[in-house]
Structures are given as structure tokens and as C-alpha cells.
Amino acid sequence: MPCLRLRLPLLPPPLLLLLLLPLPGAPEPGDDASQPDGAQEPLRGLRERLRAAAALSRRYWALLRCRVWPEDCERAEKAGAGLLGWSLPLLGQQYLDILTSWYCSFQACCNSGDCRISNNFTGLESDLSVRLHGQHLARELVLTTVKGYLEVPQPGKALALSFHGWSGTGKNFVARLLAENLYRDGLRSNCVKTFIATLHFPHPKYMDLYEEKLTSEIKETQEHCHQTLFIFDEAEKLHPGLLEALGPHLAQQTPKNHRVESPKTIFLFLSNLGGNTINAAVLNLLQARGTREEIKLDQLVPQLQAEIAESTDTGFGHSCLVKENLIDFFIPFLPLEYRHVRLCARDAFLSQGLPYTEAALDQIAKMMVYLPKEEQLFSSQGCKSISQRINYFLP
Ligand SMILES: *[C@@H]1O[C@H](CO)[C@@H](O)[C@H](O)[C@H]1NC(C)=O
């Protein structure tokens, strides 16, 4: 809600550094030298001084406070102050970075050095195996690629994953699980940005403007987070100009000399491109008496890539992202069967703490349309809107 954003005077950076100097009446750092825990005292003093200076520069104060005392920040967020929605000009961000790392250099902030980043791979693995249904390929590939990428100190390039499959198969869900396990605030984190093609870039005539905004938003996010996640939903509807503008961001990353680790960036592209090809291949394999879990990546990905490259009604397959191999992995999401829809219904009841019966799960699963006409094997909407449907079946 931009209209609620407070417009406060910006403190020029040199003044910010003055905050670090003792205020009149504040204890001199030297006074603490005799104490055994000398380093702690000026810190407590700093917190007080920052509080005192809050009236001068509430924005800096709020942002620093969010970084180093996240629990204070959460309280303020609940109170509706919307602090995380504020953005600082680039220079201000850099000063905030310096101030934060200076503070964190002698005070443990978080294991990762940045409390906003949680990188909980145990949680990710458990979520992908317990809460995601029927996607053994995506489950495996997402976990290994993301974990592998984030554990390399100098990856040198962004990680770009492209999710393909029918709607309701779990592409958005996996994106959310990633955000939730890699960032303390999940999709709301200021290190995570989601773009929906038809919502954020609807009008072809404003494409130049969108391009500029997108590029600067990516840069800005990378400036104040050393690990960022960008999600592009409906990627098949992204304008060719935007796809070209993304190219350089996927290809290389500018190293930051004041950090030992290079910045990490993950791009997710979600689309239903190639969904029909995936479904046809899965149907063939199942009809050849294979089991779903035996399906291997190389039985799907070559056809998937071929269809993407040949698709004429979208710019994605012809963009530099695909042509210059900037997409690291194409990840197929398989069409969901009756038993998977049942599991989604069960999860929906459980997540709302509601009781359910086996009969209700069957009834909900039967409400979906199954394709193809003869086999009636795959839910045409996957698990989409299952959570709304459970309301009709409350005992
Ligand atoms: C990681 O996620 C798991 C499962 O959600 C949770 O139990 C665990 O506490 C998390 N670990 C950390 C360090 O947050």
C-alpha cells in the first residue's frame, strides 16, 4: 500500500556515521575499558543511541533494527508500520549494509550473518517429500540443484530453473516452499520478488518502462540482499523484450569486493509450456505398464525442451534464456492422478485443523475433471482450488 508509506527526511550518509559517535551524555566507550565485558557496553550504548537518533532518521533506524533485532521488527510489522516496504536509495542501502556488517562483526546476528536468510535444507527436503504430491522428479531436482548452488561459495552465475507442467501440478507451491525454507519471511521477504506476467507487465506498449523497472528492481534487491530469489509466474506470457532484459542477470554477476562470498541469485520461471508433451509422455509410459515413480528425467526432458524451442505462440523458447542455455534445468511437473488429488484434499483439511472422512476425500477428488476422455487418468486442474472445495464437505 504505497499510500501508507511515510515520507521522512533522508539522513545524508555522513550523518548516519555520526550516529556511531558518542552522543553528549552517553557513556564514553573508554569508560568501559576497565570492565571485563568491555565490548558489550558500547553495544548497549549503541542501541540506546540509535533509539535516540530515531527521530532524526527513522528509516535507517527501522531498517537496521529489522536486520539485527528481527523480533522488534516483527512486532512493528504486526502493528502495521510496514517497515519492510520502505526502500532506500542505493547509497543508503550500502551504508546500511556496512553498518549491519559492522554490528554483526562483533555481535552474533544469525548463523547466516543475515537474519532474513534461513536456508533450511532439512525443512525444504521434508516439505518437498511430505507436502508435494506426485512429483518425484521435481522433488529430487529442486532440492539437489538449489542446495548445490547455495553451498558453493563462488557460483559466478545465477541459478535458473524453469518449471513446466499443467496448472495445479505444484509449480507455484514449490516456489513457495523454496521461499519459505530459504527466507525467514518467505514470499514476503524483501529478498524475494514475484512477478506475474499478466499482472505486472500487462500492456505491450509500456514494455520499455517495464523493462527499466524490472532491471532496477532486480539490481536493488541484489544490492540489499546477498541471496535473492526472483519468481516469474506465467513465464510463457513474458514479453520477448523482458526476456532479453533478463539475459544479463542470468549470465553473470558482478562481484562485491567487500564480501567474501559472491552474491547468490535464483531465478524461477513457471509456465505451462510443454505441459501437453509431458502429459502425453507420462501417459505412454504408464500405458506401457511402467509405474509413475520409475519415470526418469531423460524420458521427458528432451521432448520438453524440443517443444519449448519449437513453440511459436510464445517468446520463451526463442529468447536468449533458452537459446544461450542460460536456463540451467528444465523441470517437468507430472500430471496429477486421482490419488494425488485425494492427498491434496487431506492436506487442506489438516492445514485448517479440520476433521475429515475418507468419503469426503473421495467426493472432493471426484469433483475434478479427468483427462484424456477415455483413460480419465489426469486431473485437468491438478490440485488447484482444492482448499476452497473442502468447505462444502465439513462434517
Ligand atoms: C527447519 O525446518 C524444520 C521443518 O520445518 C524445522 O523443524 C526446523 O526447526 C527448521 N530449522 C531451523 C534452523 O529453522
XYZ file of C-alpha atoms and ligand atoms in Angstrom:
409
model
C 0.000 0.000 0.000
C 2.226 2.805 -1.235
C -0.211 5.454 0.043
C 0.581 4.434 3.626
C 4.310 4.810 3.174
C 5.711 7.528 5.377
C 7.792 10.168 3.728
C 10.518 11.018 6.161
C 13.530 13.201 5.547
C 16.519 11.168 4.468
C 19.604 11.436 6.565
C 22.677 12.126 4.432
C 25.126 9.218 4.767
C 27.837 11.186 6.637
C 25.280 11.999 9.323
C 24.481 8.328 9.627
C 28.079 7.661 10.582
C 27.788 10.375 13.197
C 25.272 8.108 14.889
C 28.164 5.873 15.739
C 29.936 8.638 17.640
C 29.072 9.083 21.280
C 26.249 11.490 21.930
C 26.696 14.043 24.697
C 25.763 12.346 27.912
C 26.206 8.850 26.528
C 28.874 6.771 28.211
C 32.259 7.086 26.537
C 33.486 3.791 25.135
C 36.690 4.361 27.072
C 34.758 4.217 30.330
C 34.029 0.587 29.671
C 37.589 -0.477 29.005
C 38.105 -1.382 32.634
C 35.114 -3.672 32.660
C 35.705 -7.356 31.880
C 32.944 -7.340 29.281
C 34.066 -4.092 27.731
C 32.901 -4.840 24.208
C 29.296 -5.338 25.269
C 28.822 -1.966 26.931
C 29.263 0.290 23.902
C 26.880 -2.023 22.091
C 24.149 -1.458 24.594
C 25.035 2.190 24.279
C 24.729 1.942 20.521
C 21.254 0.524 20.780
C 20.276 3.406 23.031
C 21.944 5.952 20.777
C 20.160 4.552 17.775
C 16.934 4.816 19.679
C 17.714 8.429 20.498
C 18.528 9.161 16.904
C 15.344 7.530 15.709
C 13.559 10.819 15.471
C 16.250 12.040 13.111
C 16.318 9.098 10.795
C 13.520 6.696 11.357
C 14.010 4.936 8.092
C 17.613 3.982 8.725
C 16.799 3.047 12.250
C 13.882 0.875 11.200
C 15.863 -0.908 8.543
C 18.883 -1.521 10.740
C 16.627 -2.701 13.535
C 14.963 -5.179 11.174
C 18.329 -6.600 10.292
C 19.795 -7.008 13.738
C 16.786 -7.307 16.019
C 14.219 -9.015 13.794
C 11.866 -9.653 16.702
C 11.427 -5.876 17.229
C 10.732 -5.563 13.551
C 8.088 -8.286 13.538
C 6.215 -6.508 16.302
C 6.268 -3.306 14.319
C 5.143 -5.179 11.206
C 2.170 -6.592 13.084
C 1.335 -3.107 14.235
C 1.043 -2.222 10.578
C 4.032 0.065 10.226
C 5.054 -1.738 7.032
C 8.734 -1.057 7.606
C 9.923 -3.667 5.171
C 8.029 -1.963 2.411
C 10.344 1.008 2.591
C 13.150 1.251 0.192
C 16.268 3.320 0.467
C 18.272 4.812 -2.361
C 21.227 2.708 -3.379
C 23.790 4.716 -1.456
C 21.695 4.462 1.687
C 21.470 0.703 1.238
C 25.230 0.440 1.064
C 25.652 2.408 4.266
C 23.047 0.212 5.896
C 24.974 -2.856 4.700
C 28.190 -1.510 6.165
C 26.504 -0.596 9.420
C 24.869 -4.013 9.654
C 28.029 -5.958 8.953
C 29.933 -3.725 11.352
C 27.394 -4.519 14.058
C 27.361 -8.214 13.169
C 31.145 -8.432 13.181
C 31.253 -8.469 16.958
C 27.719 -9.461 17.829
C 26.287 -12.762 16.612
C 23.328 -11.783 14.455
C 22.319 -15.076 12.884
C 24.211 -18.119 11.676
C 23.976 -16.950 8.102
C 25.127 -13.453 9.061
C 21.805 -12.139 7.785
C 18.699 -12.974 9.775
C 16.490 -12.716 6.727
C 18.121 -15.751 5.132
C 17.416 -19.137 6.738
C 18.462 -21.743 4.090
C 16.786 -24.597 5.944
C 17.541 -27.536 3.657
C 16.186 -30.043 6.174
C 12.890 -28.191 6.124
C 12.957 -27.955 2.325
C 13.630 -31.666 1.950
C 10.862 -32.563 4.367
C 8.360 -30.177 2.759
C 9.144 -31.468 -0.721
C 8.661 -35.077 0.311
C 5.664 -34.646 2.625
C 3.639 -31.739 1.240
C 4.287 -32.042 -2.501
C 2.387 -34.920 -4.145
C 3.192 -36.940 -7.234
C 6.317 -35.037 -8.296
C 9.269 -37.326 -7.662
C 11.336 -35.680 -10.424
C 10.782 -32.088 -9.326
C 11.268 -33.022 -5.674
C 14.692 -34.519 -6.330
C 15.900 -31.976 -8.861
C 14.815 -28.856 -6.987
C 16.447 -29.974 -3.764
C 19.770 -31.020 -5.295
C 20.144 -28.033 -7.615
C 19.200 -25.388 -5.052
C 21.198 -26.942 -2.219
C 24.187 -27.486 -4.515
C 24.051 -23.906 -5.764
C 23.716 -22.257 -2.359
C 26.518 -24.313 -0.847
C 29.091 -23.306 -3.455
C 30.921 -20.199 -2.159
C 31.555 -18.597 -5.583
C 28.948 -19.798 -8.068
C 29.776 -16.976 -10.523
C 26.329 -17.103 -12.108
C 22.687 -17.144 -11.145
C 20.795 -20.417 -10.888
C 17.879 -20.501 -13.314
C 15.232 -23.194 -13.083
C 12.284 -23.482 -15.401
C 9.207 -25.335 -14.090
C 6.880 -26.850 -16.678
C 3.537 -28.584 -16.363
C -0.204 -28.207 -16.333
C -1.822 -25.846 -13.884
C -2.339 -27.193 -10.382
C 0.606 -29.582 -10.535
C 2.578 -27.735 -7.870
C 4.839 -25.241 -9.637
C 3.734 -22.292 -7.523
C 3.657 -24.474 -4.454
C 7.309 -25.482 -4.908
C 8.258 -21.824 -5.452
C 6.532 -21.001 -2.152
C 8.224 -23.892 -0.316
C 11.573 -22.609 -1.565
C 10.831 -19.071 -0.385
C 9.614 -20.328 2.998
C 12.621 -22.526 3.670
C 15.297 -20.195 2.327
C 13.955 -16.950 3.842
C 12.635 -16.121 7.284
C 9.710 -14.174 5.813
C 9.027 -16.496 2.877
C 7.391 -14.836 -0.110
C 7.073 -11.610 1.897
C 10.837 -11.362 2.353
C 12.448 -8.290 0.846
C 14.987 -10.659 -0.727
C 12.234 -12.421 -2.704
C 10.345 -10.873 -5.625
C 7.471 -12.446 -7.505
C 6.356 -11.225 -10.911
C 3.209 -12.437 -12.631
C 3.387 -11.674 -16.348
C -0.243 -10.614 -16.827
C -0.375 -8.710 -13.546
C 2.947 -6.854 -13.515
C 3.566 -6.435 -17.243
C 0.096 -6.379 -18.823
C 0.428 -3.753 -21.586
C 2.814 -4.329 -24.524
C 3.017 -0.567 -25.148
C 4.659 0.035 -21.759
C 7.274 -2.648 -22.271
C 10.205 -0.181 -22.202
C 9.037 1.111 -18.877
C 8.531 -2.424 -17.501
C 11.993 -3.386 -18.684
C 13.578 -0.478 -16.872
C 11.585 -1.107 -13.701
C 12.322 -4.813 -13.705
C 16.039 -4.288 -14.218
C 16.280 -1.703 -11.468
C 14.201 -3.797 -9.082
C 16.487 -6.784 -9.609
C 19.574 -4.638 -9.065
C 18.143 -3.002 -5.976
C 17.116 -6.307 -4.438
C 20.588 -7.697 -5.065
C 22.124 -4.597 -3.501
C 20.492 -5.185 -0.153
C 20.380 -8.987 -0.074
C 23.334 -11.189 -0.869
C 20.953 -14.070 -1.640
C 17.916 -13.275 -3.755
C 15.040 -15.214 -5.301
C 13.095 -13.976 -8.337
C 9.954 -15.829 -9.352
C 8.368 -15.285 -12.772
C 4.903 -16.781 -12.950
C 3.230 -17.254 -16.352
C 6.687 -17.102 -17.926
C 5.221 -18.130 -21.286
C 3.430 -14.761 -21.334
C 6.540 -12.647 -20.694
C 7.222 -10.186 -23.494
C 10.330 -11.038 -25.586
C 11.823 -7.671 -24.598
C 11.626 -8.545 -20.918
C 13.152 -11.964 -21.506
C 16.073 -10.334 -23.338
C 16.490 -7.846 -20.495
C 16.759 -10.741 -18.048
C 19.571 -12.389 -20.016
C 22.491 -10.462 -18.488
C 21.164 -11.073 -14.967
C 21.203 -14.817 -15.519
C 24.537 -14.857 -17.291
C 26.942 -13.195 -14.928
C 27.132 -11.491 -11.606
C 29.183 -8.507 -10.550
C 31.373 -9.491 -7.634
C 31.161 -7.378 -4.486
C 34.613 -6.647 -3.165
C 33.526 -6.130 0.434
C 32.095 -9.626 0.676
C 33.957 -12.914 0.761
C 31.034 -14.787 -0.773
C 29.700 -13.699 -4.121
C 26.003 -12.858 -4.293
C 23.605 -15.715 -4.979
C 20.588 -15.325 -7.208
C 17.937 -17.879 -8.058
C 15.524 -17.334 -10.932
C 12.403 -19.480 -11.213
C 10.337 -19.459 -14.396
C 6.910 -21.043 -14.056
C 4.895 -21.904 -17.129
C 2.515 -24.455 -18.578
C 4.668 -24.614 -21.732
C 5.310 -28.214 -22.641
C 2.581 -29.439 -20.301
C 0.857 -31.406 -23.037
C 4.111 -33.038 -24.087
C 4.853 -34.064 -20.519
C 1.347 -35.483 -20.131
C 1.488 -37.440 -23.386
C 4.868 -38.908 -22.452
C 3.658 -39.844 -18.957
C 0.517 -41.440 -20.395
C 2.625 -43.519 -22.800
C 4.939 -44.668 -20.060
C 2.064 -45.604 -17.756
C 0.265 -47.468 -20.527
C 3.468 -49.392 -21.209
C 2.930 -50.732 -17.672
C 5.593 -48.594 -16.100
C 4.978 -47.100 -12.687
C 4.912 -43.361 -12.222
C 7.855 -43.347 -9.833
C 10.050 -45.168 -12.342
C 9.763 -42.346 -14.849
C 13.174 -40.806 -15.390
C 14.099 -37.254 -16.316
C 15.633 -38.284 -19.631
C 12.337 -39.852 -20.659
C 10.692 -36.425 -20.502
C 13.189 -33.590 -20.730
C 14.364 -33.999 -24.358
C 10.777 -33.847 -25.663
C 10.019 -30.996 -23.285
C 12.985 -28.941 -24.489
C 12.116 -29.657 -28.108
C 8.562 -28.433 -27.621
C 9.723 -25.286 -25.829
C 12.196 -24.465 -28.610
C 9.559 -25.021 -31.278
C 6.669 -23.213 -29.636
C 5.704 -20.269 -31.808
C 2.968 -18.652 -29.720
C 5.376 -17.502 -27.001
C 8.720 -15.760 -26.884
C 10.146 -18.006 -24.200
C 11.534 -20.743 -26.443
C 13.155 -18.191 -28.745
C 14.558 -15.978 -26.028
C 18.239 -15.725 -25.219
C 17.454 -17.512 -21.956
C 16.724 -20.744 -23.807
C 18.907 -20.203 -26.905
C 22.033 -19.319 -24.950
C 21.497 -22.092 -22.424
C 21.023 -19.673 -19.553
C 18.330 -21.912 -18.064
C 20.202 -24.481 -16.003
C 17.418 -27.039 -15.604
C 14.039 -27.677 -17.175
C 11.939 -29.348 -14.508
C 8.860 -31.310 -15.557
C 5.805 -31.397 -13.281
C 3.792 -34.538 -13.959
C 0.008 -34.515 -14.324
C -1.700 -35.495 -11.066
C -3.854 -38.589 -10.644
C -6.930 -39.245 -8.513
C -4.853 -40.451 -5.517
C -2.776 -37.253 -5.534
C -5.863 -35.046 -5.570
C -7.117 -37.013 -2.546
C -3.856 -36.286 -0.727
C -4.186 -32.575 -1.536
C -7.702 -32.637 -0.078
C -6.429 -34.337 3.069
C -3.665 -31.703 3.427
C -6.246 -28.948 3.024
C -8.328 -30.331 5.913
C -5.253 -30.879 8.083
C -3.814 -27.428 7.437
C -7.031 -25.839 8.666
C -7.187 -28.196 11.626
C -10.493 -29.653 10.410
C -11.665 -33.260 10.736
C -12.245 -35.226 7.519
C -13.619 -38.571 6.394
C -12.288 -40.857 3.654
C -15.632 -40.428 1.906
C -15.200 -36.646 1.828
C -11.735 -37.018 0.274
C -13.246 -39.253 -2.431
C -16.067 -36.836 -3.060
C -13.680 -33.916 -3.469
C -11.381 -35.882 -5.762
C -14.395 -36.892 -7.860
C -15.345 -33.260 -8.393
C -12.313 -32.741 -10.623
C -12.403 -33.398 -14.363
C -10.084 -36.167 -15.510
C -8.425 -36.418 -18.914
C -7.951 -37.799 -21.534
C -11.574 -38.668 -22.246
C -11.052 -42.444 -22.478
C -8.494 -43.060 -19.750
C -9.685 -40.356 -17.310
C -6.297 -40.545 -15.644
C -5.093 -36.988 -15.012
C -6.842 -34.207 -13.137
C -7.234 -31.343 -15.603
C -6.838 -28.772 -12.826
C -4.358 -30.796 -10.766
C -4.815 -29.805 -7.142
C -5.931 -26.274 -7.974
C -8.541 -24.719 -5.657
C -8.849 -27.893 -3.590
C -8.584 -25.852 -0.401
C -11.702 -23.858 -1.358
C -13.625 -27.016 -2.179
C -13.266 -28.575 1.252
C -15.708 -26.028 2.686
C -18.617 -27.976 1.176
C -17.656 -31.135 2.995
C -17.298 -30.041 6.555
C -18.989 -32.619 8.755
C 13.947 -26.270 9.542
O 12.682 -26.739 9.183
C 12.209 -27.775 10.022
C 10.919 -28.291 9.415
O 10.080 -27.258 9.005
C 12.012 -27.234 11.420
O 11.536 -28.242 12.276
C 13.351 -26.722 11.908
O 13.172 -26.112 13.172
C 13.918 -25.706 10.942
N 15.267 -25.381 11.352
C 15.668 -24.135 11.519
C 17.089 -23.966 11.889
O 14.921 -23.196 11.370
